[in-house]
Coordinates of C-alpha atoms in Angstrom, one line a residue:
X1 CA 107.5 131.4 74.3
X2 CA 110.6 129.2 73.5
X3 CA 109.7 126.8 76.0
X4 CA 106.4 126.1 74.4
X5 CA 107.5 125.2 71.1
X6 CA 110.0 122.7 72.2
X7 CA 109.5 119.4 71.6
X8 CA 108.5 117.6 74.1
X9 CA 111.0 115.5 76.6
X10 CA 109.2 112.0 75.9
X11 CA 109.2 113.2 72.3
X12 CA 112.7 113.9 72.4
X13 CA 113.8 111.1 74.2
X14 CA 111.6 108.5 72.1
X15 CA 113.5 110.3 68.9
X16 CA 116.9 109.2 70.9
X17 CA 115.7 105.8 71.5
X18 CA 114.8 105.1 68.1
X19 CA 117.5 106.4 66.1
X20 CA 119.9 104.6 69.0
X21 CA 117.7 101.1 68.0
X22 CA 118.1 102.1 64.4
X23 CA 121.4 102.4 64.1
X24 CA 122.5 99.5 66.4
X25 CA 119.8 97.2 63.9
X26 CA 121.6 98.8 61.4
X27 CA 125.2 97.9 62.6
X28 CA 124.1 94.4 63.2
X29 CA 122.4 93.9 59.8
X30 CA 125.6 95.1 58.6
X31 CA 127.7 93.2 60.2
X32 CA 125.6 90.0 59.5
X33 CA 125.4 90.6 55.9
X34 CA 128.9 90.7 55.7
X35 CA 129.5 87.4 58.0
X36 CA 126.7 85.6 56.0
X37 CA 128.7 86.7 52.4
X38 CA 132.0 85.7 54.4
X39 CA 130.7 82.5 55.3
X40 CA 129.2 81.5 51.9
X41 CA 132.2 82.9 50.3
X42 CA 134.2 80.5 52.5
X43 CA 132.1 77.2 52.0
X44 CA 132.7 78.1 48.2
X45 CA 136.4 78.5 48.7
X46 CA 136.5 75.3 50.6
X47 CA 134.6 72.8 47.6
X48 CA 137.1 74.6 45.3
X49 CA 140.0 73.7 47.6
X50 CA 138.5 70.0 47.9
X51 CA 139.0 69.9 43.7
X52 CA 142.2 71.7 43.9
X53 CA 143.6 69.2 46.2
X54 CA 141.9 66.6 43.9
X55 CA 143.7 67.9 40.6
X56 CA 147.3 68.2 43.4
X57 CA 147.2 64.7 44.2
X58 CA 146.3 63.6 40.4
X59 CA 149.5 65.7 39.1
X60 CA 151.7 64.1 41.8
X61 CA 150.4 60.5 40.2
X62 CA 151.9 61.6 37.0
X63 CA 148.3 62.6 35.2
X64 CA 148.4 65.5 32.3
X65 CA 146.4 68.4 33.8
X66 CA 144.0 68.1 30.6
X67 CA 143.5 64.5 31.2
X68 CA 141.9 64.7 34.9
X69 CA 138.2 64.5 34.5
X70 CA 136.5 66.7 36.7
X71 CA 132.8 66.7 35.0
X72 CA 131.3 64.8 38.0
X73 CA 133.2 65.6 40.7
X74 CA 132.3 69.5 40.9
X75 CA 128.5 71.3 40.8
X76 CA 130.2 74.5 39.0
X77 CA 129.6 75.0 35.4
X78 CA 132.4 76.5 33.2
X79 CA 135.1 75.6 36.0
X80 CA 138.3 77.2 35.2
X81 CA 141.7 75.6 36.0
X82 CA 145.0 77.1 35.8
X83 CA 148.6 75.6 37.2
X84 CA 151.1 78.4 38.3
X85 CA 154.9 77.8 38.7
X86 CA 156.3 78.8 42.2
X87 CA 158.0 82.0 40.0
X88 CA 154.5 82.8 38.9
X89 CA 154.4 81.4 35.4
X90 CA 151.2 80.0 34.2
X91 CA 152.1 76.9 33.0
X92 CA 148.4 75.8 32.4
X93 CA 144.8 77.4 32.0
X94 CA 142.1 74.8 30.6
X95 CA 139.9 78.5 29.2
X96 CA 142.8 79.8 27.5
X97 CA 143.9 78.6 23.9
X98 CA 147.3 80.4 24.8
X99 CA 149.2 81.0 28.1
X100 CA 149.7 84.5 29.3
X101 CA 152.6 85.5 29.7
X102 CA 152.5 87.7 32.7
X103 CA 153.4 86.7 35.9
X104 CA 151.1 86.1 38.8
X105 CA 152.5 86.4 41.7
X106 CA 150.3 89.6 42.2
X107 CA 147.1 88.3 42.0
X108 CA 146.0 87.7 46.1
X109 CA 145.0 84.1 46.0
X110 CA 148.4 83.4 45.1
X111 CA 149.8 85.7 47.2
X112 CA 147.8 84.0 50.3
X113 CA 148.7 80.8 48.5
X114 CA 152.3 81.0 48.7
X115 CA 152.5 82.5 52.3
X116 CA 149.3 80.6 53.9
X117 CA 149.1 77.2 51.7
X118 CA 145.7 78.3 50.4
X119 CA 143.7 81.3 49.4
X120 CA 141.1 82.7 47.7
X121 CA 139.6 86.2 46.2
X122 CA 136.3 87.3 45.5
X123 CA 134.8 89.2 42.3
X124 CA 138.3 89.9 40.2
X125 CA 138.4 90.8 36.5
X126 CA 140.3 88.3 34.5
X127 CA 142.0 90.3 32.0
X128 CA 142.9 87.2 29.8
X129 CA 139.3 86.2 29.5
X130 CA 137.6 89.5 30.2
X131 CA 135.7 87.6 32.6
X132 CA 134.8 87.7 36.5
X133 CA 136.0 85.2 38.7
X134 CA 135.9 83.7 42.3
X135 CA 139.2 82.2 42.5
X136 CA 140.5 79.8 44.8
X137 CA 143.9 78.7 45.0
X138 CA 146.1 75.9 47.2
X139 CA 150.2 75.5 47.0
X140 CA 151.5 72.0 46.7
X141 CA 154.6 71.1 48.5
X142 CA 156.8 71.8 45.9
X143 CA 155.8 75.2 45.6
X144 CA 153.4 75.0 42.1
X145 CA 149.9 76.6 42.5
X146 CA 146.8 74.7 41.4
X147 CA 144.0 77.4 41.0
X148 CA 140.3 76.9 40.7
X149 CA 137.9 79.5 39.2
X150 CA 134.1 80.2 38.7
X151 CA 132.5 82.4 36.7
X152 CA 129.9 85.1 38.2
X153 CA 127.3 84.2 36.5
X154 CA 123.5 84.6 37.8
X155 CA 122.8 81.6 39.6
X156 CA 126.5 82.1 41.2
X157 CA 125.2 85.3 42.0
X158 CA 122.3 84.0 43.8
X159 CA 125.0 81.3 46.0
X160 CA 126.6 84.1 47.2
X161 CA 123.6 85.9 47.9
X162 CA 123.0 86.7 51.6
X163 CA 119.8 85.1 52.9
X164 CA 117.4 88.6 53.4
X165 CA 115.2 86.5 55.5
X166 CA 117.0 87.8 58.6
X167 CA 116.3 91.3 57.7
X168 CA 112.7 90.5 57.9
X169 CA 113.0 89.7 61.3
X170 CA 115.3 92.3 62.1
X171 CA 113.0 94.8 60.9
X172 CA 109.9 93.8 62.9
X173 CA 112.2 93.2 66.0
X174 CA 112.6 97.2 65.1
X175 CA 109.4 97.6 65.1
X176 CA 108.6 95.6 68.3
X177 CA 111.2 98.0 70.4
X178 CA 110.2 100.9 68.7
X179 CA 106.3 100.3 70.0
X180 CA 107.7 99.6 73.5
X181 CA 110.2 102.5 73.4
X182 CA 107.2 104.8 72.8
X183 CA 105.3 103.8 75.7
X184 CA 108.8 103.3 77.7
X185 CA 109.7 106.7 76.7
X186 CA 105.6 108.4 77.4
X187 CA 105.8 107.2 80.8
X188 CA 109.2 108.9 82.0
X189 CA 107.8 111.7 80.2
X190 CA 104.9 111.5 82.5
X191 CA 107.5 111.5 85.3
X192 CA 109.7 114.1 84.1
X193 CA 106.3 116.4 83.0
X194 CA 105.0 116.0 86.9
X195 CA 108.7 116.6 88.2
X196 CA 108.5 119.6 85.5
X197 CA 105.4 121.3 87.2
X198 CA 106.5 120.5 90.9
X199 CA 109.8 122.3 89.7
X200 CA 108.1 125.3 88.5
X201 CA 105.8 125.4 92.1
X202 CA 109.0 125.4 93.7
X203 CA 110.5 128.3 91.8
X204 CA 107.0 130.2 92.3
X205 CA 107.0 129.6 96.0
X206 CA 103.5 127.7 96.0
X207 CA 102.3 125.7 98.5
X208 CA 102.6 121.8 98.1
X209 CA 99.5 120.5 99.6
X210 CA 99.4 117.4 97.5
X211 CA 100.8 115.4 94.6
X212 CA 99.8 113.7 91.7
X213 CA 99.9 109.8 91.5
X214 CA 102.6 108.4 89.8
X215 CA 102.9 105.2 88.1
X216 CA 103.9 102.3 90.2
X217 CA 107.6 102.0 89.6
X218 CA 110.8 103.0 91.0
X219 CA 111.2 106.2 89.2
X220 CA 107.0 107.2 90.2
X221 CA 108.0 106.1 93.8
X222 CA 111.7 107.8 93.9
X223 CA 109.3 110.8 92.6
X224 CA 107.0 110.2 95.1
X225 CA 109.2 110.7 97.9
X226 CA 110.8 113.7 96.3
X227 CA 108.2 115.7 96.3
X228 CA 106.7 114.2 99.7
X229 CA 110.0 114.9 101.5
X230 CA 109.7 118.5 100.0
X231 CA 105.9 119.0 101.5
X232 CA 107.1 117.6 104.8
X233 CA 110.5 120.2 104.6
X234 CA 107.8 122.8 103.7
X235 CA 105.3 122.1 106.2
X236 CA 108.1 122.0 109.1
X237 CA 109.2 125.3 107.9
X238 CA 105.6 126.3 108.1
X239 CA 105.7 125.4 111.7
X240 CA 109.0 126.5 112.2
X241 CA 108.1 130.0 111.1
X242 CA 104.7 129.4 113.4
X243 CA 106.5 129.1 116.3
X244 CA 108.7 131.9 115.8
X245 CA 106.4 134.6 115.0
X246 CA 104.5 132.7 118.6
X247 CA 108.2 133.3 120.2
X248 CA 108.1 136.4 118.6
X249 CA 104.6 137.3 119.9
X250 CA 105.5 136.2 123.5
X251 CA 108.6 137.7 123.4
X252 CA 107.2 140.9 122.8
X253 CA 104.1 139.5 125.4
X254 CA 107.0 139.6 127.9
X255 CA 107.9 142.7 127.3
X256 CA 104.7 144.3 127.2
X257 CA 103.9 142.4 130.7
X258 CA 107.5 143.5 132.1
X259 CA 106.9 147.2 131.1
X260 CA 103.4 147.2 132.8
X261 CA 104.9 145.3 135.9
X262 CA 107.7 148.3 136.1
X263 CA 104.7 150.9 135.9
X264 CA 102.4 149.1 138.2
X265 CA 105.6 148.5 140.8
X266 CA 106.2 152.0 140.8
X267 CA 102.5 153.1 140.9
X268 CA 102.6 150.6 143.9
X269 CA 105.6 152.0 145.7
X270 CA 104.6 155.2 146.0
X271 CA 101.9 154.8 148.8
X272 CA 104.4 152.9 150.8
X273 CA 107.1 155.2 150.1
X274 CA 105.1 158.5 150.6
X275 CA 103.3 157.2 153.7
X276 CA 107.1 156.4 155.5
X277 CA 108.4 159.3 154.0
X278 CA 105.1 161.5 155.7
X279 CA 105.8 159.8 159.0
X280 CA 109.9 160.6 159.0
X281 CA 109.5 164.0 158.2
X282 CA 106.8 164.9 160.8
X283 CA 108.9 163.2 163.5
X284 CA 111.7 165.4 162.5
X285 CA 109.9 168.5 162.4
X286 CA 108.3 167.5 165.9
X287 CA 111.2 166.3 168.0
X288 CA 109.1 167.4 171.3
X289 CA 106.6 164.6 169.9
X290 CA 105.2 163.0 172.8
X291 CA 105.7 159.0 172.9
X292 CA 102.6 157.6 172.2
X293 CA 102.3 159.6 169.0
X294 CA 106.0 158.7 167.9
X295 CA 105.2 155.2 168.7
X296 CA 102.0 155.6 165.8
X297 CA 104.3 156.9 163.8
X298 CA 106.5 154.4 164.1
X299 CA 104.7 151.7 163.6
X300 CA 103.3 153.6 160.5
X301 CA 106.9 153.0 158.8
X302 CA 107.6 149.6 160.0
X303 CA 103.9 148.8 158.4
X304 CA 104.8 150.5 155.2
X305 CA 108.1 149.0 155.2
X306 CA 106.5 145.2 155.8
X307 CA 104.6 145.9 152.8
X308 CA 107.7 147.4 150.9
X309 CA 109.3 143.6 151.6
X310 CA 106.2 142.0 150.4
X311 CA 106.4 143.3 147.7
X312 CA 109.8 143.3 146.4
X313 CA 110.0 139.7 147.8
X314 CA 106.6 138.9 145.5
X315 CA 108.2 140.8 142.4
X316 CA 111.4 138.8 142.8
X317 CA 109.7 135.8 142.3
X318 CA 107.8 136.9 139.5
X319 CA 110.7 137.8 137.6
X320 CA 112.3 134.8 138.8
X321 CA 109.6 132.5 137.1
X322 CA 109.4 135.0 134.0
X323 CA 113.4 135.2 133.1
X324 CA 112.6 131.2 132.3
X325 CA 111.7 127.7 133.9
X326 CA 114.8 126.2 132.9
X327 CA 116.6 128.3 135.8
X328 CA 114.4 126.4 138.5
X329 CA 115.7 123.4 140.1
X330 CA 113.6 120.6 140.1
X331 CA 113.0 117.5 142.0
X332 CA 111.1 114.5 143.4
X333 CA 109.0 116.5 146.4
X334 CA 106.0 115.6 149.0
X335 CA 103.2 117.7 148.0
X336 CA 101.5 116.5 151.0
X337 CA 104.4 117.6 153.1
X338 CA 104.5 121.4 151.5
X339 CA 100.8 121.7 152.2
X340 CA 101.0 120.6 155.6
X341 CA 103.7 122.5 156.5
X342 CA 102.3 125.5 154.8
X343 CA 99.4 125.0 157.1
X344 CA 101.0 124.7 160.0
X345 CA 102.9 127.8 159.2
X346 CA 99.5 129.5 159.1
X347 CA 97.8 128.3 161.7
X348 CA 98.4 131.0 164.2
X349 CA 97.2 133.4 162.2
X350 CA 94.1 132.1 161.2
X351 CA 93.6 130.9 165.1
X352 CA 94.1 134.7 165.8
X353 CA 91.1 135.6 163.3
X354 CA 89.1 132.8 163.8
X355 CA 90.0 130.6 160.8
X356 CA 89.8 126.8 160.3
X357 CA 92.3 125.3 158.0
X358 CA 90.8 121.8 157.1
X359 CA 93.5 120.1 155.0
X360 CA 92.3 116.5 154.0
X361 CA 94.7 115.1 152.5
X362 CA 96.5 111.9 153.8
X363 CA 98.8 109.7 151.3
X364 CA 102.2 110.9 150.3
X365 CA 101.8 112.7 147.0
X366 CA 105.3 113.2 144.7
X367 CA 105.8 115.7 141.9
X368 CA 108.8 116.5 140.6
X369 CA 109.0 120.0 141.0
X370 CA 110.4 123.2 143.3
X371 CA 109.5 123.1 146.8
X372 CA 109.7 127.0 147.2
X373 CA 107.6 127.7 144.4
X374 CA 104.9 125.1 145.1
X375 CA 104.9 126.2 148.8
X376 CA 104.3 129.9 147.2
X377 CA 101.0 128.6 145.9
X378 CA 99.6 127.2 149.1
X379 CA 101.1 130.2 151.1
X380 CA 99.6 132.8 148.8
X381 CA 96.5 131.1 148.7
X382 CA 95.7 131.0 152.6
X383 CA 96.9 134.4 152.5
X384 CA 94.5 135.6 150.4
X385 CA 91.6 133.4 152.0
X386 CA 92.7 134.9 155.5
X387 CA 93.0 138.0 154.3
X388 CA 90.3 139.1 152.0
X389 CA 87.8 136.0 151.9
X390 CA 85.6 137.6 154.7
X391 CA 85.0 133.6 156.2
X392 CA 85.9 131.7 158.7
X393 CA 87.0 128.1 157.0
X394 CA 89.9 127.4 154.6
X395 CA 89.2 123.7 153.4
X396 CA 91.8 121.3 151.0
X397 CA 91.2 118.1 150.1
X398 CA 92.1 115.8 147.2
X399 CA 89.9 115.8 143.8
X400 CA 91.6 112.6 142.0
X401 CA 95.4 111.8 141.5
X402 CA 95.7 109.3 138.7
X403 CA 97.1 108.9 135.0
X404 CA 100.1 111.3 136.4
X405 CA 98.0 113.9 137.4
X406 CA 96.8 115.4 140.4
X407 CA 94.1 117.6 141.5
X408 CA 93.3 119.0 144.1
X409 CA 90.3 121.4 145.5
X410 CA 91.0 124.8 147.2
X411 CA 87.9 126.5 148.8
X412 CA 86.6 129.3 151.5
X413 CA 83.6 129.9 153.2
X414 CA 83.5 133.8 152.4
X415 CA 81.9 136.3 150.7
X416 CA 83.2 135.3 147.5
X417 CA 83.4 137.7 143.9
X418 CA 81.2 139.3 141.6
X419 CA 80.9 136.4 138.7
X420 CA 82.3 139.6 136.2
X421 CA 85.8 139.6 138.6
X422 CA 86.4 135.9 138.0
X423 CA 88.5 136.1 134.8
X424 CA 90.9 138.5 135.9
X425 CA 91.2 137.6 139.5
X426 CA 94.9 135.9 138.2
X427 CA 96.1 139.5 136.7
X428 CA 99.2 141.1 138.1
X429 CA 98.0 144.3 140.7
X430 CA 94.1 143.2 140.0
X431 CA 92.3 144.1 143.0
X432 CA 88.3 143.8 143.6
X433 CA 88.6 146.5 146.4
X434 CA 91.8 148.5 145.9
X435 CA 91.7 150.3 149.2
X436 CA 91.0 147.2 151.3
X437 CA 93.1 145.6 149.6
X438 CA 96.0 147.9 150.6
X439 CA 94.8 148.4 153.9
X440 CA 95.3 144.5 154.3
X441 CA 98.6 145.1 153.0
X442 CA 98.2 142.8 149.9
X443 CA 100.5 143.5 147.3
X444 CA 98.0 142.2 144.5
X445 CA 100.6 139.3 143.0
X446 CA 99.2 136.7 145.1
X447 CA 97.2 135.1 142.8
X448 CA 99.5 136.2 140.2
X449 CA 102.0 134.1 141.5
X450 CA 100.1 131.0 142.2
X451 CA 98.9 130.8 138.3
X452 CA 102.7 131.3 136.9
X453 CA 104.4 128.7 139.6
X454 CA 101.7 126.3 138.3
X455 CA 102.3 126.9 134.9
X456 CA 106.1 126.2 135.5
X457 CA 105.3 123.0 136.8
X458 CA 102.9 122.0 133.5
X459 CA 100.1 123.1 135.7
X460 CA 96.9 124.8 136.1
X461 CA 94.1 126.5 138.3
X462 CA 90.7 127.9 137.5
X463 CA 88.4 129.5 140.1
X464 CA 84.5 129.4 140.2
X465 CA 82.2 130.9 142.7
X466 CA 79.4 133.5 143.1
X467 CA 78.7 136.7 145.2
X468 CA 78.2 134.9 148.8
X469 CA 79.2 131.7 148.2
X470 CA 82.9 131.5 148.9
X471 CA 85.4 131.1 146.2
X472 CA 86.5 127.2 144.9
X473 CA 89.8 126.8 142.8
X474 CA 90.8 123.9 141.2
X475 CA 94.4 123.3 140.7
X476 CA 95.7 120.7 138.5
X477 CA 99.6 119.7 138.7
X478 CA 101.6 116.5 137.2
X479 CA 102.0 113.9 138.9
X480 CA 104.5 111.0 139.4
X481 CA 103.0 107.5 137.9
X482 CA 103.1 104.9 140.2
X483 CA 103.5 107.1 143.4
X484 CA 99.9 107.2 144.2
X485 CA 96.8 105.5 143.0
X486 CA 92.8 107.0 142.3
X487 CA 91.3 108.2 145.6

């Protein structure tokens, strides 16, 4: 409530300003008032000096003081002359019918006389004449005083006047700063008001979305860029807070995905495990088992053990591409090269089942990435075509590679998906047919694993495809510029 009835800062400071211009006016006026009386004082003091060294040099040429005729040569009326020994006695005063007897070596033009060679006062009482005088006074060299007085009377008055003129000026010079002061002083209060309320936002915590114009002046534009550096500070705090509550979220993301990936590993071990575990202890408990039927059994393990390795070696990479990218080495690398070999890798297999690889792809491609993990993609892919496409052709060839980006097109011949499995054909254990599936011995991270080594590399793959026509991915990974040109 306080706060309200203040006065206003530009009221304030406007109240500041003019009593500040007030009283320097003030001290000048003063000052020249008193110069201006000094100065008319002195050009008084020095046509009574020029008659004092008149009536000097008439007494050293042997003239009576009473004879030296001084009716033209001054413009003061009553003139009063007086001569002063050098021990102060008057020895002559033309006002005076008889010589005072006190001595005058008090009085200050004398005084200045004696010790300066000339010297006057302003406005004494003469207590021989009960009159008031401007005396002026000059020492000859033999130490008498000739001393020069004029009455105050009202035109005298008006000579030593001090011209007021000035103080006309003065004052509307006041006035002139006084007008500017007040719009001087409304528009920093304008500033300091819109400082004021940005202050008070602050303190409240409210959002600065935008600012009020200032004047166009150093102080609006120092303003300006207060409170625009404060919007930016607040909007990258914003986005710092943004991106860690998103940290925060995939942190947590992380964890949720690592916790179902523990759960689904060990829902995923068990059939492996149990069926070895089946296989051992009937052996054990049959040691006449004849040797075909130990041989089944055998093989049983070393099938569920194969699978065991698949996939531990498929959740080790996983976690190797979840605990962060910045634990992958990377360099310049052949894509060309990796799918080729990967291919060739293959072939056998698919020769075995009756599978064409078609890879199209000719020119030298280079990424900068990991060779193991980008061979992952290719080798999980043909694994997955071989393995649960239901076709007979596997064909690669190159989309586009230009701008820094490559992209290249994945496709089988099969039986393809239901369009409802398509989304989630990338999720971790997400099988369409869980017991063929196993029965292929799939480990259902394949795909997982091709989606997360492409994302390491700044990467990407989407699938499309319909019941009967095969499945076509299209994966999308960066490029080197300048290694390879539009196809």
């Amino acid at each position: 409530m306080a706060s309200r009835n203040r006065v206003p800062y530009s009221r304030r400071l406007f109240l500041w300003l003019l009593g500040y211009s007030l009283l320097l006016i003030g001290a000048f006026v003063a000052f020249q008032y008193h110069r201006e009386k000094e100065f008319k004082a002195g050009e008084i003091n020095a046509q009574l000096q020029l008659i004092n060294s008149y009536i000097l040099t008439e007494l050293s040429e042997g003239v009576k003081p009473r004879d030296i005729r001084l009716d033209e040569f001054h413009p003061f009326d009553d003139l009063r002359v007086s001569i002063i020994a050098a021990d102060g006695k008057v020895l002559y005063d033309n006002s005076l019918d008889s010589l005072p007897s006190s001595n005058h070596l008090d009085r200050s033009e004398i005084q200045q006389a004696m010790r300066h060679g000339s010297g006057f006062a302003q406005r004494r009482h003469s207590s021989s004449t009960g009159t008031t005088y401007f005396y002026s006074a000059r020492r000859s060299p033999d130490g008498c005083i000739v001393r020069t007085a004029v009455p105050y009377t009202l035109s005298f008055d008006d000579l030593l006047r001090a011209d007021y003129g000035f103080l006309w000026v003065m004052g509307l010079i006041a006035l002139a700063m006084c007008t500017l002061g007040c719009f001087a002083t409304r528009r920093v209060g304008e500033h300091i008001s819109r400082l004021n309320r940005f202050a008070t936002s602050v303190e409240n915590g409210e959002q600065i979305h935008g600012i009020e114009p200032f004047p166009r002046d150093e102080l609006g534009q120092i303003s300006s860029n207060i409170i625009r550096i404060y919007a930016r500070l607040q909007q990258a705090n914003a986005e710092r807070d943004a991106r860690h509550r998103e940290a925060l979220h995939q942190q947590q993301e992380k964890e949720r995905i690592k916790k179902q990936l523990t759960n689904n590993i060990n829902h995923e071990l068990k059939t492996p495990v149990a069926a070895v575990r089946v296989c051992v202890e009937t052996m054990l408990e049959h040691p006449d088992m004849d040797a075909a039927r130990r041989r089944d059994f055998l093989m049983r393990c070393l099938s569920g053990t194969d699978r065991l390795q698949r996939l531990l070696a498929d959740v080790s990479l996983i976690t190797r591409m979840d605990d962060g990218c910045d634990s992958i080495v990377r360099s310049a690398v052949n894509l060309t090269d990796i799918i080729r070999s990967t291919v060739d890798e293959h072939r056998p297999v698919a020769d075995a089942r009756g599978f064409v690889i078609d890879c199209r792809l000719g020119a030298p491609l280079t990424v900068v990435g990991n060779a193991s993990l980008l061979e992952a993609v290719f080798n999980n892919l043909i694994d997955n075509a071989i393995s649960y496409s239901g076709g007979d052709r596997i064909t690669i060839w190159l989309i586009s590679a230009v701008e820094g980006r490559i992209v290249l097109g994945f496709s089988d011949n099969g039986h393809g998906v239901e369009a409802e499995h398509l989304p989630r054909l990338f999720e971790r254990f997400y099988r369409i047919d869980k017991g063929r599936s196993r029965a292929a011995g799939g480990t259902g991270l394949g795909l997982s694993i091709v989606k997360n080594a492409l994302l390491i590399h700044g990467g990407s793959i989407t699938v499309a495809g319909s019941s009967g026509d095969g499945l076509k991915f299209r994966i999308v990974i960066p490029g080197r510029e300048g290694d390879f040109t539009k196809n």
